Coordinates of C-alpha atoms and ligand atoms in Angstrom, one line a residue:
X255 CA -48.1 -5.0 -10.3
X256 CA -51.4 -4.6 -9.1
X257 CA -51.7 -5.9 -5.3
X258 CA -53.7 -8.9 -5.0
X259 CA -54.3 -10.2 -1.6
X260 CA -55.2 -13.9 -0.6
X261 CA -56.9 -14.9 2.6
X262 CA -56.9 -18.4 4.2
X263 CA -60.2 -19.0 1.9
X264 CA -59.1 -17.4 -1.5
X265 CA -55.7 -18.9 -1.3
X266 CA -57.2 -22.3 -1.5
X267 CA -58.6 -21.4 -4.9
X268 CA -55.0 -20.7 -6.3
X269 CA -52.9 -23.1 -8.2
X270 CA -50.2 -22.9 -5.4
X271 CA -52.5 -24.5 -3.2
X272 CA -53.5 -27.2 -5.5
X273 CA -49.8 -27.9 -5.9
X274 CA -48.9 -28.2 -2.3
X275 CA -48.0 -31.6 -1.0
X276 CA -51.0 -33.2 0.5
X277 CA -49.6 -33.2 3.9
X278 CA -48.8 -29.4 3.7
X279 CA -52.6 -28.6 2.3
X280 CA -53.7 -30.7 5.6
X281 CA -51.3 -28.6 7.9
X282 CA -52.6 -25.3 6.1
X283 CA -56.3 -26.3 6.4
X284 CA -56.0 -27.2 10.1
X285 CA -53.6 -24.1 11.2
X286 CA -55.1 -21.1 9.3
X287 CA -58.4 -21.6 10.8
X288 CA -56.6 -20.9 14.2
X289 CA -53.9 -18.4 13.1
X290 CA -53.4 -15.4 10.9
X291 CA -52.8 -16.0 7.2
X292 CA -52.4 -13.4 4.2
X293 CA -50.1 -13.3 1.3
X294 CA -50.1 -11.5 -1.9
X295 CA -49.3 -12.0 -5.4
X296 CA -45.7 -10.5 -5.2
X297 CA -44.8 -13.1 -2.7
X298 CA -46.2 -15.9 -4.3
X299 CA -44.7 -15.1 -7.7
X300 CA -41.5 -13.7 -6.9
X301 CA -40.4 -14.9 -3.1
X302 CA -41.2 -18.2 -2.6
X303 CA -39.2 -21.3 -4.2
X304 CA -42.1 -23.7 -4.7
X305 CA -39.7 -26.2 -5.4
X306 CA -38.1 -26.3 -2.2
X307 CA -41.6 -26.4 -0.2
X308 CA -42.0 -27.2 2.8
X309 CA -38.4 -26.1 3.4
X310 CA -38.4 -22.9 1.7
X311 CA -37.6 -19.8 4.3
X312 CA -40.1 -17.6 2.7
X313 CA -42.7 -20.5 2.6
X314 CA -41.9 -20.9 6.2
X315 CA -42.2 -17.2 6.8
X316 CA -45.4 -17.0 5.4
X317 CA -47.3 -20.3 6.1
X318 CA -48.0 -21.6 9.7
X319 CA -46.5 -24.7 10.7
X320 CA -47.6 -27.7 12.4
X321 CA -45.5 -26.9 15.5
X322 CA -47.5 -23.7 16.1
X323 CA -50.0 -26.0 18.3
X324 CA -49.6 -28.7 20.8
X325 CA -49.8 -32.0 19.1
X326 CA -53.0 -32.8 20.9
X327 CA -54.7 -29.8 19.4
X328 CA -53.3 -30.2 16.1
X329 CA -54.4 -33.9 15.8
X330 CA -57.9 -33.2 17.2
X331 CA -58.6 -30.5 14.9
X332 CA -57.1 -32.6 11.9
X333 CA -59.5 -35.3 13.0
X334 CA -62.6 -32.9 13.4
X335 CA -61.7 -31.5 9.7
X336 CA -61.4 -34.9 8.1
X337 CA -64.8 -35.8 9.7
X338 CA -66.4 -33.6 7.3
X339 CA -68.3 -31.5 10.3
X340 CA -69.7 -28.2 9.1
X341 CA -68.1 -24.9 10.1
X342 CA -70.6 -24.2 12.4
X343 CA -69.9 -27.4 14.7
X344 CA -66.1 -26.8 14.2
X345 CA -66.1 -23.1 15.4
X346 CA -66.6 -23.4 19.4
X347 CA -63.6 -26.0 19.1
X348 CA -61.3 -23.4 17.0
X349 CA -62.3 -20.7 19.2
X350 CA -61.1 -22.8 22.3
X351 CA -57.8 -23.6 20.8
X352 CA -57.3 -19.9 19.3
X353 CA -57.9 -18.6 22.9
X354 CA -55.2 -20.8 24.3
X355 CA -52.7 -19.5 21.8
X356 CA -53.4 -15.7 22.3
X357 CA -50.1 -14.1 23.0
X358 CA -49.2 -12.4 26.4
X359 CA -47.5 -9.2 25.8
X360 CA -45.8 -7.7 29.0
X361 CA -46.5 -4.3 30.1
X362 CA -45.0 -2.4 33.0
X363 CA -46.7 0.4 35.1
X364 CA -45.2 3.1 32.9
X365 CA -45.8 1.5 29.6
X366 CA -49.3 3.0 29.1
X367 CA -49.0 6.8 29.3
X368 CA -51.9 8.5 31.2
X369 CA -53.1 12.4 31.5
X370 CA -55.2 13.3 34.4
X371 CA -55.5 9.8 35.6
X372 CA -57.0 8.6 32.1
X373 CA -55.1 6.3 29.8
X374 CA -54.0 7.5 26.4
X375 CA -55.5 5.0 24.0
X376 CA -53.1 3.8 21.2
X377 CA -50.0 5.2 22.7
X378 CA -47.2 3.0 24.6
X379 CA -44.2 4.5 26.4
X380 CA -41.4 1.7 26.7
X381 CA -38.6 3.8 27.4
X382 CA -38.0 7.2 28.4
X383 CA -37.4 9.1 25.4
X384 CA -39.4 7.3 22.8
X385 CA -43.2 6.4 22.3
X386 CA -44.9 4.2 19.9
X387 CA -48.3 5.1 18.4
X388 CA -51.0 3.0 17.2
X389 CA -53.3 5.2 15.0
X390 CA -56.5 3.2 14.4
X391 CA -56.0 2.6 10.6
X392 CA -52.4 1.4 11.0
X393 CA -53.1 -1.3 13.3
X394 CA -55.4 -3.2 10.9
X395 CA -53.4 -5.2 8.5
X396 CA -50.0 -5.6 6.7
X397 CA -49.3 -6.6 3.1
X398 CA -48.6 -10.3 4.0
X399 CA -48.5 -11.8 7.3
X400 CA -45.6 -13.4 9.0
X401 CA -45.9 -16.7 10.5
X402 CA -44.1 -15.7 13.8
X403 CA -45.9 -12.3 14.2
X404 CA -47.2 -12.0 17.9
X405 CA -49.7 -9.1 17.0
X406 CA -52.1 -11.7 15.1
X407 CA -55.1 -11.4 17.2
X408 CA -55.3 -7.7 16.1
X409 CA -55.9 -8.5 12.4
X410 CA -59.3 -9.9 12.6
X411 CA -60.4 -8.6 16.3
X412 CA -62.0 -5.0 15.6
X413 CA -62.6 -4.7 19.5
X414 CA -59.0 -5.2 20.3
X415 CA -57.9 -3.0 17.4
X416 CA -60.2 -0.2 18.6
X417 CA -58.9 -0.5 22.4
X418 CA -55.3 -0.5 21.6
X419 CA -55.6 2.4 19.0
X420 CA -56.7 6.1 18.6
X421 CA -58.8 7.7 15.7
X422 CA -58.3 11.4 16.3
X423 CA -54.7 12.3 14.8
X424 CA -54.5 14.9 17.7
X425 CA -54.9 12.5 20.5
X426 CA -51.2 12.1 21.4
X427 CA -50.3 15.7 21.1
X428 CA -51.2 17.3 24.7
X429 CA -49.0 14.3 26.2
X430 CA -46.1 14.7 24.3
X431 CA -46.1 18.7 24.7
X432 CA -46.0 17.9 28.5
X433 CA -43.1 15.4 27.9
X434 CA -40.5 17.2 26.1
X435 CA -38.1 14.6 27.2
X436 CA -39.8 12.2 24.4
X437 CA -37.8 13.0 21.3
X438 CA -38.6 10.2 19.2
X439 CA -42.1 8.7 18.0
X440 CA -42.9 5.3 16.4
X441 CA -45.4 4.9 14.1
X442 CA -46.0 1.2 13.9
X443 CA -49.0 -1.3 13.7
X444 CA -49.5 -4.0 11.9
X445 CA -47.7 -2.1 9.1
X446 CA -48.4 1.9 8.8
X447 CA -47.4 1.9 5.0
X448 CA -50.8 0.1 4.2
X449 CA -52.3 3.3 4.4
X450 CA -52.2 5.8 1.7
X451 CA -50.2 8.7 1.8
X452 CA -52.8 11.3 2.5
X453 CA -54.2 9.4 5.8
X454 CA -50.5 8.7 7.0
X455 CA -49.7 12.4 6.6
X456 CA -52.9 13.4 8.6
X457 CA -51.6 11.4 11.6
X458 CA -48.0 12.5 11.4
X459 CA -48.6 16.4 10.4
X460 CA -49.7 16.9 14.2
X461 CA -46.7 15.4 15.6
X462 CA -44.2 17.4 13.5
X463 CA -45.6 20.6 15.3
X464 CA -44.0 19.7 18.6
X465 CA -40.7 21.0 18.8
X466 CA -39.3 18.5 21.3
X467 CA -39.9 15.5 19.1
X468 CA -36.7 15.2 16.8
X469 CA -37.2 11.9 15.3
X470 CA -40.0 10.2 13.6
X471 CA -39.7 6.2 13.1
X472 CA -41.7 4.3 10.8
X473 CA -41.7 0.8 11.2
X474 CA -42.6 -1.5 8.0
X475 CA -42.2 -4.6 6.2
X476 CA -43.6 -3.2 3.1
X477 CA -40.1 -3.4 1.3
X478 CA -40.2 -7.2 2.0
X479 CA -43.7 -8.0 1.2
X480 CA -44.7 -5.2 -1.3
X481 CA -41.8 -2.9 -2.8
X482 CA -44.4 -1.4 -5.2
X483 CA -45.4 0.6 -2.4
X484 CA -42.4 3.0 -3.1
X485 CA -42.6 2.5 -7.0
X486 CA -45.6 2.1 -8.9
X487 CA -48.4 2.2 -6.5
X488 CA -50.8 4.9 -7.2
X489 CA -49.6 7.1 -4.5
X490 CA -46.0 6.1 -4.2
X491 CA -44.4 9.4 -5.5
X492 CA -46.9 11.1 -3.0
X493 CA -45.4 8.7 -0.1
X494 CA -42.0 9.7 -1.1
X495 CA -42.8 13.3 -0.9
X496 CA -44.0 12.7 2.6
X497 CA -40.7 11.4 3.5
X498 CA -39.2 14.7 2.1
X499 CA -41.7 16.8 3.9
X500 CA -41.0 15.3 7.4
X501 CA -37.4 16.1 6.9
X502 CA -38.1 19.5 5.7
X503 CA -40.1 20.1 8.9
X504 CA -36.4 19.6 10.7
X505 CA -37.1 16.0 11.9
X506 CA -34.8 12.8 11.3
X507 CA -36.8 10.3 9.4
X508 CA -36.0 6.8 10.4
X509 CA -37.4 4.0 8.2
X510 CA -37.4 0.8 10.4
X511 CA -37.2 -2.0 7.6
X512 CA -38.1 -5.4 8.8
X513 CA -36.3 -8.2 6.8
X514 CA -36.0 -11.7 7.5
X515 CA -34.2 -13.4 4.7
X516 CA -31.8 -12.0 2.1
X517 CA -34.1 -13.2 -0.6
X518 CA -36.4 -10.4 0.4
X519 CA -33.6 -8.1 -1.0
X520 CA -32.6 -9.8 -4.3
X521 CA -35.1 -8.7 -6.8
X522 CA -35.0 -5.5 -9.1
X523 CA -38.3 -4.3 -7.5
X524 CA -37.1 -3.9 -3.9
X525 CA -33.6 -2.6 -5.0
X526 CA -35.5 0.1 -6.9
X527 CA -37.8 0.8 -3.9
X528 CA -34.6 1.2 -1.6
X529 CA -33.2 3.7 -4.0
X530 CA -36.1 5.7 -4.2
X531 CA -36.4 5.9 -0.4
X532 CA -32.8 6.9 0.1
X533 CA -33.1 9.6 -2.6
X534 CA -35.4 11.3 -0.1
X535 CA -32.6 11.6 2.6
X536 CA -34.5 8.9 4.7
X537 CA -32.3 6.6 6.7
X538 CA -33.1 2.9 6.4
X539 CA -32.4 0.9 9.4
X540 CA -32.7 -2.6 9.4
X541 CA -34.1 -5.3 11.9
X542 CA -35.6 -8.4 12.2
X543 CA -36.0 -11.7 14.6
X544 CA -33.7 -15.0 14.4
X545 CA -36.2 -17.6 13.6
X546 CA -36.0 -21.4 13.8
X547 CA -35.9 -22.8 10.2
X548 CA -36.0 -19.5 8.4
X549 CA -32.7 -17.7 9.2
X550 CA -31.0 -19.9 11.7
X551 CA -27.4 -20.1 10.3
X552 CA -24.4 -17.3 10.2
X553 CA -24.7 -17.4 6.5
X554 CA -28.2 -16.2 6.5
X555 CA -27.4 -13.5 8.5
X556 CA -24.0 -12.4 7.0
X557 CA -25.9 -12.7 3.5
X558 CA -28.6 -10.4 5.0
X559 CA -26.2 -7.7 6.5
X560 CA -24.0 -7.6 3.6
X561 CA -26.8 -7.2 1.2
X562 CA -28.1 -4.4 3.2
X563 CA -24.8 -2.6 3.4
X564 CA -24.5 -3.0 -0.5
X565 CA -28.0 -1.4 -0.9
X566 CA -27.1 1.6 1.5
X567 CA -28.8 0.7 4.5
X568 CA -27.9 0.2 8.2
X569 CA -28.1 -3.1 9.7
X570 CA -29.5 -2.2 13.1
X571 CA -30.7 -5.1 15.3
X572 CA -30.8 -9.0 15.2
X573 CA -33.8 -9.7 17.6
X574 CA -34.3 -12.9 19.6
X575 CA -37.6 -14.0 18.5
X576 CA -40.4 -12.8 20.8
X577 CA -41.6 -16.3 21.9
X578 CA -45.2 -15.5 22.0
X579 CA -46.3 -18.8 20.6
X580 CA -46.9 -21.1 23.3
X581 CA -45.1 -23.9 21.7
X582 CA -42.2 -22.1 21.2
X583 CA -41.5 -23.1 17.9
X584 CA -39.9 -20.0 16.6
X585 CA -37.4 -19.4 19.0
X586 CA -34.0 -21.1 19.0
X587 CA -31.7 -21.9 22.0
X588 CA -30.0 -18.6 23.2
X589 CA -26.4 -20.4 23.1
X590 CA -27.3 -21.1 19.5
X591 CA -28.5 -17.5 18.9
X592 CA -25.4 -16.0 20.3
X593 CA -23.0 -18.5 18.3
X594 CA -25.2 -17.5 15.0
X595 CA -24.5 -13.7 15.7
X596 CA -20.9 -14.0 16.5
X597 CA -20.0 -16.2 13.4
X598 CA -22.3 -14.0 11.2
X599 CA -20.2 -11.1 12.2
X600 CA -16.9 -12.6 11.3
X601 CA -18.2 -13.2 7.6
X602 CA -19.5 -9.2 7.2
X603 CA -18.0 -6.2 6.4
X604 CA -16.9 -4.2 9.4
X605 CA -19.8 -1.5 8.2
X606 CA -22.3 -4.2 9.5
X607 CA -20.9 -4.1 13.1
X608 CA -23.7 -1.3 13.5
X609 CA -26.0 -4.3 14.1
X610 CA -26.8 -5.1 17.8
X611 CA -27.7 -8.6 18.6
X612 CA -29.1 -10.9 19.5
X613 CA -31.2 -8.7 21.4
X614 CA -34.8 -9.8 23.4
X615 CA -37.6 -7.7 22.0
X616 CA -41.1 -6.9 23.0
X617 CA -40.1 -7.6 26.8
X618 CA -40.3 -3.9 27.4
X619 CA -36.8 -4.1 28.4
X620 CA -34.3 -4.1 25.5
X621 CA -31.6 -6.6 26.5
X622 CA -28.6 -7.7 24.7
X623 CA -27.3 -11.5 25.0
X624 CA -23.7 -10.2 24.9
X625 CA -21.7 -13.4 25.6
X626 CA -20.6 -16.1 27.8
X627 CA -18.2 -15.9 30.6
X628 CA -16.8 -18.6 33.0
X629 CA -16.3 -17.7 36.5
X630 CA -14.9 -20.1 39.2
X631 CA -15.6 -23.1 36.8
X632 CA -19.4 -21.8 36.1
X633 CA -20.4 -20.6 32.7
X634 CA -22.9 -17.6 32.5
X635 CA -24.7 -15.7 29.8
X636 CA -23.8 -12.0 29.9
X637 CA -26.9 -9.7 29.6
X638 CA -26.8 -6.0 29.0
X639 CA -29.7 -3.7 29.4
X640 CA -29.6 -1.4 26.4
X641 CA -32.9 0.0 27.2
X642 CA -35.2 0.0 30.1
X643 CA -38.6 1.3 31.4
X644 CA -37.9 4.6 33.4
X645 CA -38.8 3.2 36.5
X646 CA -36.3 0.2 36.6
X647 CA -33.3 2.5 36.0
X648 CA -31.7 -0.5 34.6
X649 CA -29.9 0.9 31.4
X650 CA -26.4 -0.1 30.9
X651 CA -26.6 -2.7 33.9
X652 CA -25.0 -6.0 33.3
X653 CA -26.4 -9.3 34.8
X654 CA -25.2 -12.7 34.3
X655 CA -27.4 -15.9 34.6
X656 CA -26.4 -19.3 34.4
X657 CA -25.5 -21.0 31.2
X658 CA -27.6 -23.5 29.8
X659 CA -26.9 -24.8 26.2
X660 CA -30.6 -25.8 25.6
X661 CA -32.6 -23.0 27.2
X662 CA -34.5 -20.8 25.2
X663 CA -35.5 -18.3 28.0
X664 CA -33.6 -15.9 30.2
X665 CA -36.6 -15.6 32.7
X666 CA -38.5 -12.1 33.5
X667 CA -36.0 -9.5 32.2
X668 CA -38.0 -6.7 33.8
X669 CA -37.5 -8.4 37.4
X670 CA -34.0 -9.3 36.7
X671 CA -32.8 -6.0 36.1
X672 CA -34.6 -4.4 38.9
X673 CA -32.8 -6.6 41.4
X674 CA -29.7 -5.5 43.0
X675 CA -28.5 -9.1 44.6
X676 CA -25.0 -10.5 43.7
X677 CA -24.0 -13.8 42.9
X678 CA -23.2 -15.3 46.2
X679 CA -27.1 -16.0 46.9
X680 CA -28.9 -15.5 43.8
X681 CA -27.6 -17.0 40.7
X682 CA -27.5 -13.5 39.3
X683 CA -24.5 -11.2 39.4
X684 CA -24.9 -7.4 38.7
X685 CA -21.7 -5.8 37.7
Ligands
SF4_1021 S1 -45.1 -7.4 9.0 FE1 -44.9 -6.9 11.3 S2 -46.9 -6.6 11.9 FE2 -47.2 -7.6 10.0 S3 -47.4 -9.8 10.2 FE3 -45.0 -9.3 9.8 S4 -44.4 -9.1 11.9 FE4 -46.5 -8.8 12.0

């Protein structure tokens, strides 16, 4: 299949747009002027069940939803659109709304590595043994965009891309040599696998020379959004050769595959792609967020994990959605998330117990929502720190926060795990 990408303007020229119910077309027109939108022909033709729109999970995974904006902003934008104003007049208002929606990503003092007092561009160090790398070409785009993505401002903002990525493949080398405690390097983006194999190799090669780096991780949703990347794309064989080469250099290669719904795993092309990757010796570990209206039942997750196991992959993380949308429309309440995880585990093969969840992501503190307990007739959520920034020394600690059936928020996890207070005075108990 030849890759064809549709933006918010080119999608409007397709038969799919014409077939959308009128209300959905209006929502698309308004929302895609503010938020990111990109879809490809494989997703349109193979993954979305158009008869089930607007409730189809893959449709919801791609298309922006009305709840992403406040009711006031949505209605105002809709009215402006209907009034027939030209784009030039609309743009200042769209920009104002857009700025309000910019996601705020937390950082700690240690999360941006420095050398000689200078920040190293495109490198993030969340935990003691791993760094994330953002080479410039990898941070630009993906094969399709997920509606819940919190990295969306990067997609069209060249300045933001340049400020948070690096161009020279050797840029991270000196830092990594000075920090032999860092054993894992994660290439991330947007999606690193939109790049051709040659450019990927240019960025990965200098890292392979560093003895103390033992694990190369590549984070990608390409198996879900474009499995042809590993089967019929021009450089598919070259990419798989690169996977073999990384391992021949003595590194473990971990493919962090992002899947949201079992449908992404059901067609023959993705199965073929998974087989080809596994034949290189690469381990595919799967992760994805729990998202309102897309995968928010225990069956969604048991089906997903069972399919991953059947295809030889390792279920790894069920994330609590990052909640960077200021209307919180993608995150579900924590109590419900926990119940979905626990119920889903009961329905899966024991082999799927490798998965940790629900786990808070992107708070620079990887925290497991581990259960609910009752002490003196009071209920608490049990939170366990799986990984924490080195300055916090929180790893392994357990904290309790008051149970609330409706809350979507556990508060500031970085501050929570810094605290040494007990339950007597603080509502927070450290065990
Ligand atoms: S594939 Fe990843 S980076 Fe790309 S839109 Fe989806 S969540 Fe965002």
